[in-house]
Each structure stands twice: as structure tokens, then as C-alpha cells.
Short mmCIF file of C-alpha atoms in Angstrom, two decimals:
data_model
loop_
_atom_site.label_atom_id
_atom_site.label_comp_id
_atom_site.label_asym_id
_atom_site.label_seq_id
_atom_site.Cartn_x
_atom_site.Cartn_y
_atom_site.Cartn_z
CA MET A 1 54.47 -7.34 80.43
CA PRO A 2 54.35 -10.27 78.53
CA ALA A 3 53.51 -10.12 74.68
CA TYR A 4 50.10 -11.42 74.03
CA ASN A 5 49.58 -14.38 72.24
CA GLY A 6 45.91 -14.70 71.61
CA GLN A 7 45.38 -16.64 74.55
CA PRO A 8 44.91 -15.24 78.29
CA ASP A 9 47.54 -16.83 80.47
CA PHE A 10 45.26 -17.70 83.07
CA LEU A 11 43.36 -20.14 80.94
CA GLY A 12 45.96 -22.64 80.35
CA LEU A 13 44.25 -24.31 77.82
CA PRO A 14 45.89 -27.33 75.81
CA PRO A 15 46.79 -27.01 72.34
CA ARG A 16 44.19 -27.55 69.82
CA SER A 17 45.03 -29.91 66.92
CA PRO A 18 44.07 -28.41 63.47
CA LYS A 19 40.82 -29.64 61.46
CA PRO A 20 39.81 -32.34 60.53
CA ARG A 21 39.60 -33.48 64.41
CA SER A 22 38.60 -36.35 65.82
CA SER A 23 38.44 -35.44 68.88
CA GLY A 24 37.67 -32.23 71.01
CA LEU A 25 34.64 -31.68 68.16
CA THR A 26 33.24 -28.14 68.98
CA HIS A 27 29.33 -28.33 67.62
CA VAL A 28 27.39 -25.05 66.40
CA MET A 29 23.66 -24.84 66.72
CA ASP A 30 22.28 -23.06 63.74
CA LYS A 31 19.29 -21.37 65.03
CA GLY A 32 18.33 -19.45 61.78
CA LEU A 33 21.31 -17.50 61.06
CA ASN A 34 21.53 -15.87 57.46
CA ILE A 35 24.46 -16.04 55.05
CA ARG A 36 26.42 -13.12 56.21
CA GLU A 37 26.04 -14.33 59.99
CA ILE A 38 27.68 -17.74 59.07
CA GLU A 39 30.31 -15.77 57.37
CA GLY A 40 31.35 -13.50 60.23
CA LEU A 41 31.17 -17.02 62.34
CA PHE A 42 33.82 -18.51 60.58
CA ASP A 43 35.80 -15.66 59.53
CA THR A 44 35.72 -14.78 64.20
CA ALA A 45 35.83 -18.66 65.18
CA GLY A 46 36.03 -20.76 61.96
CA GLU A 47 39.09 -22.68 62.86
CA TYR A 48 37.16 -23.80 65.95
CA VAL A 49 33.92 -24.84 64.60
CA ASP A 50 33.72 -28.72 63.39
CA ILE A 51 30.07 -29.51 63.13
CA VAL A 52 27.07 -27.30 62.36
CA LYS A 53 23.12 -28.37 63.38
CA LEU A 54 20.70 -26.89 61.57
CA GLY A 55 18.22 -26.60 65.15
CA TRP A 56 14.50 -26.55 65.87
CA GLY A 57 13.56 -27.49 62.25
CA THR A 58 14.78 -24.74 60.87
CA SER A 59 15.79 -26.51 57.59
CA TYR A 60 12.37 -27.04 57.15
CA VAL A 61 11.74 -23.55 56.75
CA THR A 62 15.05 -21.91 55.64
CA ASN A 63 14.44 -19.92 52.34
CA ASN A 64 17.90 -20.43 51.26
CA LEU A 65 18.72 -23.81 52.77
CA GLU A 66 20.76 -24.90 49.31
CA LYS A 67 22.92 -21.82 49.86
CA LYS A 68 23.78 -22.26 53.23
CA ILE A 69 24.42 -25.73 53.29
CA ALA A 70 27.15 -25.03 49.99
CA LEU A 71 28.61 -22.24 52.10
CA TYR A 72 29.15 -24.57 54.94
CA ARG A 73 30.57 -27.56 52.94
CA SER A 74 32.53 -24.63 51.20
CA LEU A 75 34.16 -24.06 54.48
CA ASP A 76 34.79 -28.18 54.74
CA THR A 77 32.30 -27.89 57.85
CA PRO A 78 29.82 -30.72 58.06
CA VAL A 79 26.03 -29.42 58.65
CA VAL A 80 23.43 -31.69 59.90
CA CYS A 81 19.16 -31.61 60.45
CA GLY A 82 18.19 -31.24 64.18
CA GLY A 83 15.54 -30.32 66.62
CA THR A 84 12.04 -31.98 67.73
CA LEU A 85 11.27 -32.75 63.84
CA PHE A 86 13.90 -34.89 63.35
CA GLU A 87 14.90 -36.71 66.86
#
């Protein structure tokens, strides 16, 4: 049995360029994640996350918005407002 290299053999995924990428961007919607959930997301999949969108007007009602934005910035990940209020 071949050694596991972190990718299943049956998917045949192409190599991924390192961040910051100019193509093949992955966009993640933050639907109200708290600080610990953001940290967990980036511990697990941070190398794949290129842009975070604050969804459904959560940027308007989030108590710790400044902390969340600061955390995303410290992770070198742009964060944008989204949802019906901004579209």
C-alpha cells in the first residue's frame, strides 16, 4: 500500500499555488463564526482560504467585528462585507 501524502489517489487534484494566489481562489462565507471557530477553520484549512465574506449582514450585528477583522488580517486573508444589505 503506498504511503499517504495528504491527498486521496482517486481525485487526481492539480498542484495548488501558494498564497497569495491570482487564480483558483477559494472564497469562504463567515455566517457568524466566533473567534475560536475562525482559528479552528484556519488551523484546519487556512492554506486554502483566500477571501472571507461576512454573510447576510452579520457585519452589521457582530459584537466583536473589529477583533474578527483583525484576526483575518493577521492571517493574511482579505475580508469583505456581503449579503443583501450590501448588494
